[in-house]
Amino acid sequence: MRATLVSLRPAETAADRPSLTPELLAASGARYSRNNEGLEAILAKIDPENLDKSVDSIFRMIDYGHQSIADMAPVAIFIDGISLILAYKLWARCPTAGGQESSTRYIQLTQEGALSAEAIGLPESLRNEHERMIGDAFSAYEQALAFWGWLAEERPDLIRAPEGLSPKAVERIKRNYAFDRARYFLPVASKTNVMLAMSARAWAQLCQRLNSHYLAEARQLGELLRNELALATPRLVKHAGETHSYKMGAQYELDCWVNEAIHFVPERICRSEYETDEPPMAMMDVYPPHEMPNYAADLAHHGNRYDWVGPDLRRTGLRYGWSAVAFGEIRDLNRHRTGARYCPLIPRGFYWASDQIPKGVDPSPIRKLAETGREAAKRCYELLRDGEHTFGYWPTLGVQFFFERLTTADKFVYEAELRTGAGAHFRYARHYTDALRLFYEWFPETKGLILEGSAEPE
């Protein structure tokens, strides 16, 4: 595991513009609240030979008593070699961050890139079993990748490649077709890389959460991030450690999941006579404005998902979600910035893209692999029910969980257009098509105005 601060440097075209350290930038912005002397007067107080002392001469931040000051200090950190499950937790706690993560849709992962049982902090009694599960999952992943790759070659009509593409582009689409359907066997203990850019305030809060967490991997990352944050905003480091509030909060959330797991038995993964995947049911609650809204007018000038959306949709609250979503999709749905997300990590089933196998194709080469995913989901559930805090390292990306979003209707329109549009994963498109069907029941006048796609390749 590694965390690396990356600082900005002025572009050549901006050579005649001021450049400041993150804390000098925050101090200069904070001074605007106390006087109106202007930027040039503030910059004149900077001693080029003592930049750190200049921070206090511009604005005494006195222990960052006002956290909004730290919002003006931008920080970018690259994080290498953390588990998929920890990366999910980062995005869940960083709704204002910009960034990227290594994609399972474009990169083939290997067993050598999985987190070890020791690094996870598994009890000695579970380590051999977990290592076997990781091996079985990667074996299933490689077999599934071979199956879907073969199918893409045998049935090129399935990949829906647009006419006129170069052979190289067609091969890329074939690879993506296989990756998208095989990834459900990848264990969440696989390693990934993440880059996040956000304010120093957000980094400090993330460090508090990580350093207060019950997972050893989270605490290790929290300390690494704290050390990197000290290079950019040293005055903030004292606020980036463990806190009683976040420690108790993380434990409370785990206790709630354990209690729910004790009273909930996921039959799809606990009884072998059932198919492994839980059929996803979309749900939606709507909170419209009191007066009569005009939703059609709100979309009158809406030509793409980045375009203008009117005030009535922006004022309409939505709570929507699905009863069972594979973790592979949750990882991406979790990254939308607005509103709140709720996802108790209690397994409900295992999805392995069986609905993507066309009629006339023998599914037996891959159907037998589904038991690997079912067993991973079952062990995750059993360990959670027993209160084992490392339960989250046992699933694969096909294990399904409840997932809910709370946001406004204009943001839902954006998400639906993105997740059904060109290049979207086929399963995103299925989930958002189901959600749009409910949205149209509430607001039939918007049908045809929302730019709903069919997840065509790009």
Tab-separated table of C-alpha atoms in Angstrom:
chain	number	residue	atom	x	y	z
A	1	MET	CA	0.000	0.000	0.000
A	2	ARG	CA	1.289	3.452	-0.894
A	3	ALA	CA	-0.093	7.011	-0.745
A	4	THR	CA	1.619	9.846	-2.618
A	5	LEU	CA	0.847	13.559	-2.477
A	6	VAL	CA	1.048	15.205	-5.916
A	7	SER	CA	1.326	19.002	-5.910
A	8	LEU	CA	0.254	21.380	-8.658
A	9	ARG	CA	2.700	23.581	-10.519
A	10	PRO	CA	1.727	26.559	-12.694
A	11	ALA	CA	1.367	25.971	-16.416
A	12	GLU	CA	3.811	27.852	-18.617
A	13	THR	CA	0.978	30.078	-19.810
A	14	ALA	CA	0.328	31.110	-16.179
A	15	ALA	CA	3.915	32.063	-15.383
A	16	ASP	CA	2.903	35.663	-14.624
A	17	ARG	CA	0.158	34.646	-12.183
A	18	PRO	CA	0.563	34.068	-8.419
A	19	SER	CA	1.282	30.550	-7.177
A	20	LEU	CA	0.716	29.650	-3.527
A	21	THR	CA	1.091	26.675	-1.232
A	22	PRO	CA	-2.227	25.080	-0.182
A	23	GLU	CA	-2.142	26.774	3.237
A	24	LEU	CA	-1.174	30.150	1.764
A	25	LEU	CA	-4.071	29.849	-0.654
A	26	ALA	CA	-6.463	29.079	2.214
A	27	ALA	CA	-5.091	31.930	4.334
A	28	SER	CA	-5.360	34.403	1.460
A	29	GLY	CA	-8.944	33.416	0.798
A	30	ALA	CA	-9.794	33.563	4.498
A	31	ARG	CA	-8.471	37.123	4.761
A	32	TYR	CA	-11.178	38.249	2.347
A	33	SER	CA	-13.673	37.739	5.176
A	34	ARG	CA	-11.961	40.371	7.378
A	35	ASN	CA	-11.072	43.186	4.953
A	36	ASN	CA	-11.452	44.352	1.376
A	37	GLU	CA	-7.863	45.317	0.606
A	38	GLY	CA	-7.671	43.040	-2.454
A	39	LEU	CA	-5.359	40.262	-3.559
A	40	GLU	CA	-2.284	42.353	-4.344
A	41	ALA	CA	-2.172	43.749	-0.815
A	42	ILE	CA	-2.514	40.251	0.638
A	43	LEU	CA	0.256	38.827	-1.540
A	44	ALA	CA	2.541	41.683	-0.504
A	45	LYS	CA	2.581	40.217	3.018
A	46	ILE	CA	4.228	36.991	1.810
A	47	ASP	CA	7.895	36.508	2.625
A	48	PRO	CA	9.308	34.320	-0.189
A	49	GLU	CA	12.032	33.153	2.197
A	50	ASN	CA	9.570	32.023	4.874
A	51	LEU	CA	6.333	30.816	3.314
A	52	ASP	CA	5.165	28.976	6.428
A	53	LYS	CA	5.444	32.065	8.633
A	54	SER	CA	3.627	34.041	5.945
A	55	VAL	CA	0.535	31.901	6.453
A	56	ASP	CA	0.014	33.317	9.954
A	57	SER	CA	0.919	36.846	8.903
A	58	ILE	CA	-1.915	36.788	6.370
A	59	PHE	CA	-4.549	35.103	8.524
A	60	ARG	CA	-4.097	33.392	11.863
A	61	MET	CA	-6.053	30.224	11.282
A	62	ILE	CA	-5.855	29.429	15.007
A	63	ASP	CA	-6.154	25.669	14.870
A	64	TYR	CA	-8.558	25.707	11.898
A	65	GLY	CA	-11.376	26.685	14.226
A	66	HIS	CA	-13.500	27.407	11.164
A	67	GLN	CA	-13.344	24.247	9.069
A	68	SER	CA	-14.458	26.140	5.958
A	69	ILE	CA	-10.952	27.645	5.781
A	70	ALA	CA	-9.545	24.177	5.076
A	71	ASP	CA	-11.996	23.895	2.162
A	72	MET	CA	-9.804	26.419	0.323
A	73	ALA	CA	-6.693	24.201	0.446
A	74	PRO	CA	-6.806	21.738	-2.493
A	75	VAL	CA	-4.926	18.451	-2.115
A	76	ALA	CA	-4.453	15.535	-4.558
A	77	ILE	CA	-3.228	12.124	-3.389
A	78	PHE	CA	-2.642	8.932	-5.395
A	79	ILE	CA	-3.326	5.685	-3.501
A	80	ASP	CA	-1.898	2.385	-4.759
A	81	GLY	CA	-2.594	-1.165	-3.617
A	82	ILE	CA	-5.770	-1.030	-1.528
A	83	SER	CA	-8.620	-3.541	-1.675
A	84	LEU	CA	-11.736	-3.010	-3.766
A	85	ILE	CA	-13.826	-2.989	-0.586
A	86	LEU	CA	-11.723	-0.249	1.014
A	87	ALA	CA	-11.844	1.786	-2.204
A	88	TYR	CA	-15.646	1.525	-2.030
A	89	LYS	CA	-15.571	2.916	1.499
A	90	LEU	CA	-13.386	5.840	0.361
A	91	TRP	CA	-15.850	6.875	-2.343
A	92	ALA	CA	-18.775	6.433	0.054
A	93	ARG	CA	-17.189	8.918	2.480
A	94	CYS	CA	-15.866	11.408	-0.112
A	95	PRO	CA	-18.917	12.711	-2.014
A	96	THR	CA	-17.183	15.960	-3.016
A	97	ALA	CA	-14.032	14.319	-4.388
A	98	GLY	CA	-12.940	14.220	-7.983
A	99	GLY	CA	-10.897	11.219	-8.989
A	100	GLN	CA	-10.530	7.898	-10.734
A	101	GLU	CA	-10.040	4.227	-9.897
A	102	SER	CA	-8.597	1.287	-11.813
A	103	SER	CA	-11.543	-0.215	-13.697
A	104	THR	CA	-12.492	-3.888	-13.682
A	105	ARG	CA	-14.212	-3.186	-17.026
A	106	TYR	CA	-10.911	-2.598	-18.824
A	107	ILE	CA	-8.182	-4.284	-16.746
A	108	GLN	CA	-7.664	-8.007	-16.186
A	109	LEU	CA	-6.863	-8.666	-12.536
A	110	THR	CA	-4.823	-11.609	-11.224
A	111	GLN	CA	-4.615	-13.553	-7.986
A	112	GLU	CA	-1.138	-12.142	-7.349
A	113	GLY	CA	-2.818	-8.762	-6.948
A	114	ALA	CA	-5.078	-9.823	-4.073
A	115	LEU	CA	-4.637	-8.594	-0.515
A	116	SER	CA	-3.120	-11.230	1.767
A	117	ALA	CA	-4.957	-12.624	4.768
A	118	GLU	CA	-2.301	-11.048	6.999
A	119	ALA	CA	-2.783	-7.603	5.445
A	120	ILE	CA	-6.530	-7.911	5.935
A	121	GLY	CA	-6.063	-8.872	9.566
A	122	LEU	CA	-8.063	-12.097	9.327
A	123	PRO	CA	-8.124	-14.324	12.400
A	124	GLU	CA	-5.655	-17.213	12.108
A	125	SER	CA	-8.543	-19.694	12.011
A	126	LEU	CA	-9.932	-18.161	8.799
A	127	ARG	CA	-6.766	-17.502	6.809
A	128	ASN	CA	-6.423	-20.819	4.977
A	129	GLU	CA	-10.114	-20.833	4.095
A	130	HIS	CA	-9.959	-17.276	2.774
A	131	GLU	CA	-6.903	-18.021	0.642
A	132	ARG	CA	-8.718	-21.022	-0.879
A	133	MET	CA	-11.738	-18.849	-1.581
A	134	ILE	CA	-9.548	-16.252	-3.316
A	135	GLY	CA	-7.988	-18.980	-5.463
A	136	ASP	CA	-11.383	-20.443	-6.366
A	137	ALA	CA	-12.752	-17.005	-7.241
A	138	PHE	CA	-9.875	-16.134	-9.562
A	139	SER	CA	-10.091	-19.550	-11.197
A	140	ALA	CA	-13.798	-18.936	-11.832
A	141	TYR	CA	-13.029	-15.429	-13.128
A	142	GLU	CA	-10.495	-16.744	-15.639
A	143	GLN	CA	-12.884	-19.481	-16.822
A	144	ALA	CA	-15.722	-16.974	-17.152
A	145	LEU	CA	-13.448	-14.609	-19.078
A	146	ALA	CA	-12.595	-17.431	-21.485
A	147	PHE	CA	-16.291	-18.322	-21.907
A	148	TRP	CA	-17.433	-14.782	-22.651
A	149	GLY	CA	-14.435	-14.166	-24.893
A	150	TRP	CA	-15.320	-17.285	-26.870
A	151	LEU	CA	-18.941	-16.190	-27.127
A	152	ALA	CA	-17.925	-12.750	-28.425
A	153	GLU	CA	-15.942	-14.450	-31.199
A	154	GLU	CA	-18.669	-16.979	-32.038
A	155	ARG	CA	-21.540	-14.490	-31.923
A	156	PRO	CA	-20.217	-11.069	-33.009
A	157	ASP	CA	-23.814	-9.834	-33.224
A	158	LEU	CA	-23.941	-9.874	-29.410
A	159	ILE	CA	-21.320	-7.145	-28.982
A	160	ARG	CA	-23.332	-4.677	-31.130
A	161	ALA	CA	-20.222	-3.087	-32.645
A	162	PRO	CA	-21.196	-0.111	-34.856
A	163	GLU	CA	-20.461	-0.471	-38.560
A	164	GLY	CA	-17.276	1.054	-39.887
A	165	LEU	CA	-15.148	0.516	-36.776
A	166	SER	CA	-11.510	-0.416	-37.184
A	167	PRO	CA	-10.514	-4.013	-36.354
A	168	LYS	CA	-8.639	-2.671	-33.316
A	169	ALA	CA	-11.778	-0.954	-32.001
A	170	VAL	CA	-13.842	-4.109	-32.547
A	171	GLU	CA	-11.306	-6.152	-30.572
A	172	ARG	CA	-11.514	-3.624	-27.734
A	173	ILE	CA	-15.306	-3.951	-27.644
A	174	LYS	CA	-14.980	-7.748	-27.562
A	175	ARG	CA	-12.593	-7.544	-24.604
A	176	ASN	CA	-14.907	-5.164	-22.767
A	177	TYR	CA	-17.853	-7.482	-23.472
A	178	ALA	CA	-16.002	-10.326	-21.739
A	179	PHE	CA	-14.665	-8.214	-18.851
A	180	ASP	CA	-18.139	-6.795	-18.125
A	181	ARG	CA	-19.631	-10.271	-17.715
A	182	ALA	CA	-16.746	-12.141	-16.093
A	183	ARG	CA	-15.992	-9.569	-13.390
A	184	TYR	CA	-18.686	-10.906	-11.048
A	185	PHE	CA	-16.263	-13.611	-9.904
A	186	LEU	CA	-13.536	-11.138	-8.881
A	187	PRO	CA	-13.016	-11.064	-5.081
A	188	VAL	CA	-13.345	-7.688	-3.379
A	189	ALA	CA	-10.017	-8.421	-1.679
A	190	SER	CA	-8.383	-7.696	-5.066
A	191	LYS	CA	-6.133	-4.639	-5.082
A	192	THR	CA	-6.938	-1.434	-6.924
A	193	ASN	CA	-5.485	2.071	-7.309
A	194	VAL	CA	-7.367	5.301	-6.580
A	195	MET	CA	-6.660	8.988	-7.171
A	196	LEU	CA	-8.640	11.582	-5.220
A	197	ALA	CA	-8.538	15.367	-5.418
A	198	MET	CA	-10.451	17.278	-2.742
A	199	SER	CA	-10.062	19.908	-0.061
A	200	ALA	CA	-7.786	19.493	2.938
A	201	ARG	CA	-10.898	19.590	5.110
A	202	ALA	CA	-12.312	16.544	3.317
A	203	TRP	CA	-8.968	14.737	3.621
A	204	ALA	CA	-8.827	15.424	7.362
A	205	GLN	CA	-12.345	14.059	7.838
A	206	LEU	CA	-11.473	10.984	5.782
A	207	CYS	CA	-8.382	10.426	7.932
A	208	GLN	CA	-10.535	10.667	11.052
A	209	ARG	CA	-12.873	7.985	9.713
A	210	LEU	CA	-10.075	5.672	8.583
A	211	ASN	CA	-7.997	6.028	11.747
A	212	SER	CA	-11.119	5.325	13.833
A	213	HIS	CA	-12.184	2.247	11.829
A	214	TYR	CA	-12.251	-1.359	13.038
A	215	LEU	CA	-10.494	-2.592	9.852
A	216	ALA	CA	-6.699	-2.813	10.003
A	217	GLU	CA	-6.359	-1.902	6.314
A	218	ALA	CA	-8.385	1.270	6.862
A	219	ARG	CA	-6.210	2.353	9.790
A	220	GLN	CA	-3.032	1.682	7.813
A	221	LEU	CA	-4.276	3.855	4.959
A	222	GLY	CA	-5.431	6.534	7.385
A	223	GLU	CA	-1.919	6.895	8.776
A	224	LEU	CA	-0.368	7.013	5.292
A	225	LEU	CA	-2.803	9.721	4.210
A	226	ARG	CA	-2.176	11.680	7.401
A	227	ASN	CA	1.543	11.701	6.666
A	228	GLU	CA	0.976	12.941	3.107
A	229	LEU	CA	-1.512	15.570	4.274
A	230	ALA	CA	1.156	16.890	6.641
A	231	LEU	CA	3.275	17.805	3.618
A	232	ALA	CA	0.547	20.040	2.187
A	233	THR	CA	-1.315	21.382	5.232
A	234	PRO	CA	0.784	20.733	8.363
A	235	ARG	CA	-1.496	22.809	10.620
A	236	LEU	CA	-4.353	20.416	9.899
A	237	VAL	CA	-2.642	17.163	10.846
A	238	LYS	CA	-3.639	17.336	14.512
A	239	HIS	CA	-7.264	17.043	13.334
A	240	ALA	CA	-6.628	13.972	11.151
A	241	GLY	CA	-6.361	11.264	13.809
A	242	GLU	CA	-8.730	8.892	15.557
A	243	THR	CA	-11.875	10.369	17.117
A	244	HIS	CA	-14.223	8.817	19.640
A	245	SER	CA	-17.259	9.843	17.588
A	246	TYR	CA	-16.187	8.118	14.367
A	247	LYS	CA	-14.930	5.055	16.243
A	248	MET	CA	-18.286	4.610	17.972
A	249	GLY	CA	-20.147	5.403	14.746
A	250	ALA	CA	-18.337	2.727	12.737
A	251	GLN	CA	-19.005	0.165	15.452
A	252	TYR	CA	-22.671	1.179	15.684
A	253	GLU	CA	-23.126	0.689	11.937
A	254	LEU	CA	-21.516	-2.748	12.127
A	255	ASP	CA	-23.703	-3.705	15.096
A	256	CYS	CA	-26.826	-2.707	13.122
A	257	TRP	CA	-25.799	-4.913	10.204
A	258	VAL	CA	-25.049	-7.829	12.526
A	259	ASN	CA	-28.455	-7.499	14.177
A	260	GLU	CA	-30.213	-7.383	10.802
A	261	ALA	CA	-28.249	-10.399	9.538
A	262	ILE	CA	-29.303	-12.401	12.594
A	263	HIS	CA	-32.962	-11.843	11.706
A	264	PHE	CA	-32.636	-12.096	7.908
A	265	VAL	CA	-31.822	-15.311	6.028
A	266	PRO	CA	-30.891	-14.778	2.337
A	267	GLU	CA	-32.371	-17.935	0.842
A	268	ARG	CA	-30.766	-17.395	-2.564
A	269	ILE	CA	-27.341	-18.031	-1.076
A	270	CYS	CA	-28.238	-20.317	1.827
A	271	ARG	CA	-30.371	-22.877	-0.043
A	272	SER	CA	-28.893	-24.690	-3.038
A	273	GLU	CA	-32.256	-25.460	-4.672
A	274	TYR	CA	-32.632	-21.779	-5.616
A	275	GLU	CA	-30.925	-19.910	-8.428
A	276	THR	CA	-28.162	-17.817	-6.903
A	277	ASP	CA	-29.222	-14.364	-8.096
A	278	GLU	CA	-31.881	-12.317	-6.306
A	279	PRO	CA	-34.200	-10.626	-8.853
A	280	PRO	CA	-33.679	-6.859	-8.446
A	281	MET	CA	-36.812	-4.870	-7.645
A	282	ALA	CA	-36.671	-1.121	-8.266
A	283	MET	CA	-38.384	1.227	-5.792
A	284	MET	CA	-39.014	4.965	-5.777
A	285	ASP	CA	-40.575	7.547	-3.464
A	286	VAL	CA	-41.186	11.084	-4.736
A	287	TYR	CA	-41.437	14.393	-2.860
A	288	PRO	CA	-42.685	17.025	-5.354
A	289	PRO	CA	-43.188	20.754	-4.754
A	290	HIS	CA	-46.529	21.778	-3.272
A	291	GLU	CA	-47.586	23.806	-6.293
A	292	MET	CA	-48.336	22.261	-9.701
A	293	PRO	CA	-44.956	21.541	-11.361
A	294	ASN	CA	-44.262	21.744	-15.100
A	295	TYR	CA	-41.747	18.972	-15.666
A	296	ALA	CA	-42.043	18.964	-19.456
A	297	ALA	CA	-40.988	22.621	-19.564
A	298	ASP	CA	-38.047	21.756	-17.307
A	299	LEU	CA	-36.673	19.502	-20.065
A	300	ALA	CA	-37.564	21.682	-23.055
A	301	HIS	CA	-33.970	22.818	-23.604
A	302	HIS	CA	-32.320	19.572	-22.538
A	303	GLY	CA	-30.155	18.225	-25.374
A	304	ASN	CA	-27.670	16.112	-23.407
A	305	ARG	CA	-27.127	15.054	-19.810
A	306	TYR	CA	-25.006	18.131	-19.053
A	307	ASP	CA	-27.636	20.588	-20.295
A	308	TRP	CA	-30.031	22.836	-18.424
A	309	VAL	CA	-32.803	21.302	-16.293
A	310	GLY	CA	-35.615	23.463	-14.954
A	311	PRO	CA	-36.466	24.425	-11.361
A	312	ASP	CA	-39.354	22.034	-10.678
A	313	LEU	CA	-37.214	18.946	-11.248
A	314	ARG	CA	-34.462	20.520	-9.154
A	315	ARG	CA	-36.992	20.992	-6.315
A	316	THR	CA	-38.371	17.440	-6.461
A	317	GLY	CA	-36.896	14.984	-3.978
A	318	LEU	CA	-36.395	11.308	-4.848
A	319	ARG	CA	-35.590	8.255	-2.782
A	320	TYR	CA	-34.972	5.345	-5.107
A	321	GLY	CA	-33.022	2.124	-5.181
A	322	TRP	CA	-33.052	-1.588	-5.820
A	323	SER	CA	-33.574	-4.599	-3.586
A	324	ALA	CA	-30.488	-6.384	-4.926
A	325	VAL	CA	-27.554	-4.881	-6.842
A	326	ALA	CA	-24.271	-6.654	-7.563
A	327	PHE	CA	-21.316	-5.065	-5.803
A	328	GLY	CA	-19.641	-4.533	-9.174
A	329	GLU	CA	-22.369	-2.028	-10.026
A	330	ILE	CA	-22.617	-0.605	-6.506
A	331	ARG	CA	-18.969	0.439	-6.756
A	332	ASP	CA	-19.890	2.853	-9.546
A	333	LEU	CA	-23.373	3.909	-8.396
A	334	ASN	CA	-21.716	4.759	-5.075
A	335	ARG	CA	-19.603	7.480	-6.732
A	336	HIS	CA	-22.398	9.864	-7.688
A	337	ARG	CA	-21.717	13.014	-5.701
A	338	THR	CA	-25.129	14.318	-4.751
A	339	GLY	CA	-27.444	13.321	-1.946
A	340	ALA	CA	-26.980	10.315	0.315
A	341	ARG	CA	-26.452	6.602	-0.251
A	342	TYR	CA	-27.485	3.670	1.913
A	343	CYS	CA	-26.059	0.189	1.388
A	344	PRO	CA	-26.043	-2.270	4.305
A	345	LEU	CA	-23.465	-4.922	3.383
A	346	ILE	CA	-25.776	-7.869	4.026
A	347	PRO	CA	-25.629	-10.350	1.101
A	348	ARG	CA	-28.885	-11.120	-0.704
A	349	GLY	CA	-27.760	-13.185	-3.690
A	350	PHE	CA	-25.084	-13.729	-6.306
A	351	TYR	CA	-25.414	-12.419	-9.862
A	352	TRP	CA	-23.227	-13.978	-12.579
A	353	ALA	CA	-24.734	-12.650	-15.857
A	354	SER	CA	-26.736	-15.797	-16.579
A	355	ASP	CA	-29.376	-13.623	-18.272
A	356	GLN	CA	-26.763	-12.620	-20.853
A	357	ILE	CA	-26.336	-16.153	-22.230
A	358	PRO	CA	-28.388	-16.325	-25.453
A	359	LYS	CA	-30.715	-19.188	-26.280
A	360	GLY	CA	-28.976	-22.009	-28.076
A	361	VAL	CA	-25.718	-21.578	-26.154
A	362	ASP	CA	-24.840	-24.248	-23.596
A	363	PRO	CA	-24.530	-22.456	-20.205
A	364	SER	CA	-23.043	-25.434	-18.357
A	365	PRO	CA	-19.371	-24.336	-18.700
A	366	ILE	CA	-20.124	-21.239	-16.640
A	367	ARG	CA	-23.191	-22.299	-14.628
A	368	LYS	CA	-21.059	-24.606	-12.482
A	369	LEU	CA	-18.960	-21.583	-11.500
A	370	ALA	CA	-21.941	-19.919	-9.839
A	371	GLU	CA	-21.472	-22.075	-6.754
A	372	THR	CA	-18.140	-20.334	-6.162
A	373	GLY	CA	-19.935	-17.003	-5.947
A	374	ARG	CA	-22.736	-18.448	-3.830
A	375	GLU	CA	-20.225	-19.826	-1.334
A	376	ALA	CA	-18.408	-16.477	-1.108
A	377	ALA	CA	-21.718	-14.719	-0.456
A	378	LYS	CA	-22.748	-17.333	2.100
A	379	ARG	CA	-19.500	-17.050	4.064
A	380	CYS	CA	-19.771	-13.269	4.032
A	381	TYR	CA	-23.283	-13.546	5.477
A	382	GLU	CA	-22.325	-16.151	8.099
A	383	LEU	CA	-19.320	-14.179	9.293
A	384	LEU	CA	-21.344	-10.968	9.520
A	385	ARG	CA	-24.055	-12.780	11.474
A	386	ASP	CA	-21.360	-14.041	13.860
A	387	GLY	CA	-19.940	-10.530	14.324
A	388	GLU	CA	-16.622	-11.126	12.506
A	389	HIS	CA	-15.551	-7.628	11.435
A	390	THR	CA	-13.551	-8.807	8.384
A	391	PHE	CA	-16.682	-10.244	6.723
A	392	GLY	CA	-16.475	-7.600	3.986
A	393	TYR	CA	-13.362	-9.189	2.437
A	394	TRP	CA	-15.196	-12.395	1.472
A	395	PRO	CA	-17.619	-11.421	-1.331
A	396	THR	CA	-16.964	-11.234	-5.044
A	397	LEU	CA	-18.258	-8.456	-7.295
A	398	GLY	CA	-21.362	-10.507	-8.101
A	399	VAL	CA	-22.644	-10.608	-4.519
A	400	GLN	CA	-25.833	-8.545	-4.316
A	401	PHE	CA	-26.804	-5.985	-1.685
A	402	PHE	CA	-29.642	-3.535	-1.117
A	403	PHE	CA	-28.773	-0.094	-2.498
A	404	GLU	CA	-30.638	3.209	-2.060
A	405	ARG	CA	-30.084	6.800	-3.224
A	406	LEU	CA	-31.602	10.019	-1.905
A	407	THR	CA	-31.264	13.023	-4.221
A	408	THR	CA	-33.286	15.389	-6.439
A	409	ALA	CA	-35.032	14.579	-9.713
A	410	ASP	CA	-32.653	16.579	-11.917
A	411	LYS	CA	-29.727	14.546	-10.579
A	412	PHE	CA	-31.667	11.335	-11.209
A	413	VAL	CA	-32.235	12.408	-14.819
A	414	TYR	CA	-28.489	12.917	-15.224
A	415	GLU	CA	-27.697	9.518	-13.702
A	416	ALA	CA	-30.327	7.721	-15.798
A	417	GLU	CA	-29.019	9.275	-19.008
A	418	LEU	CA	-25.433	8.403	-18.055
A	419	ARG	CA	-26.151	4.845	-16.928
A	420	THR	CA	-28.258	3.932	-19.978
A	421	GLY	CA	-26.172	5.869	-22.511
A	422	ALA	CA	-23.334	4.971	-24.857
A	423	GLY	CA	-20.648	2.863	-23.200
A	424	ALA	CA	-22.733	2.096	-20.104
A	425	HIS	CA	-22.429	-1.312	-18.475
A	426	PHE	CA	-25.366	-3.534	-19.464
A	427	ARG	CA	-26.383	-4.028	-15.843
A	428	TYR	CA	-26.407	-0.295	-15.048
A	429	ALA	CA	-28.752	0.104	-17.988
A	430	ARG	CA	-31.066	-2.611	-16.661
A	431	HIS	CA	-31.281	-1.055	-13.198
A	432	TYR	CA	-31.863	2.502	-14.429
A	433	THR	CA	-34.342	1.376	-17.084
A	434	ASP	CA	-36.359	-0.209	-14.268
A	435	ALA	CA	-36.084	2.986	-12.204
A	436	LEU	CA	-37.097	5.142	-15.178
A	437	ARG	CA	-40.218	3.036	-15.599
A	438	LEU	CA	-41.241	4.065	-12.073
A	439	PHE	CA	-40.268	7.685	-12.762
A	440	TYR	CA	-42.512	7.750	-15.846
A	441	GLU	CA	-45.406	6.436	-13.768
A	442	TRP	CA	-45.020	9.486	-11.545
A	443	PHE	CA	-44.232	11.935	-14.357
A	444	PRO	CA	-45.523	10.603	-17.705
A	445	GLU	CA	-44.951	13.985	-19.368
A	446	THR	CA	-41.181	13.438	-19.159
A	447	LYS	CA	-41.184	10.274	-21.286
A	448	GLY	CA	-39.419	11.035	-24.551
A	449	LEU	CA	-37.756	14.118	-23.063
A	450	ILE	CA	-35.298	12.188	-20.904
A	451	LEU	CA	-32.476	10.948	-23.149
A	452	GLU	CA	-32.766	7.267	-22.280
A	453	GLY	CA	-30.217	5.104	-24.097
A	454	SER	CA	-29.678	1.403	-24.687
A	455	ALA	CA	-26.097	1.049	-23.399
A	456	GLU	CA	-24.773	0.922	-26.954
A	457	PRO	CA	-20.987	0.423	-27.300
A	458	GLU	CA	-18.799	3.468	-27.828
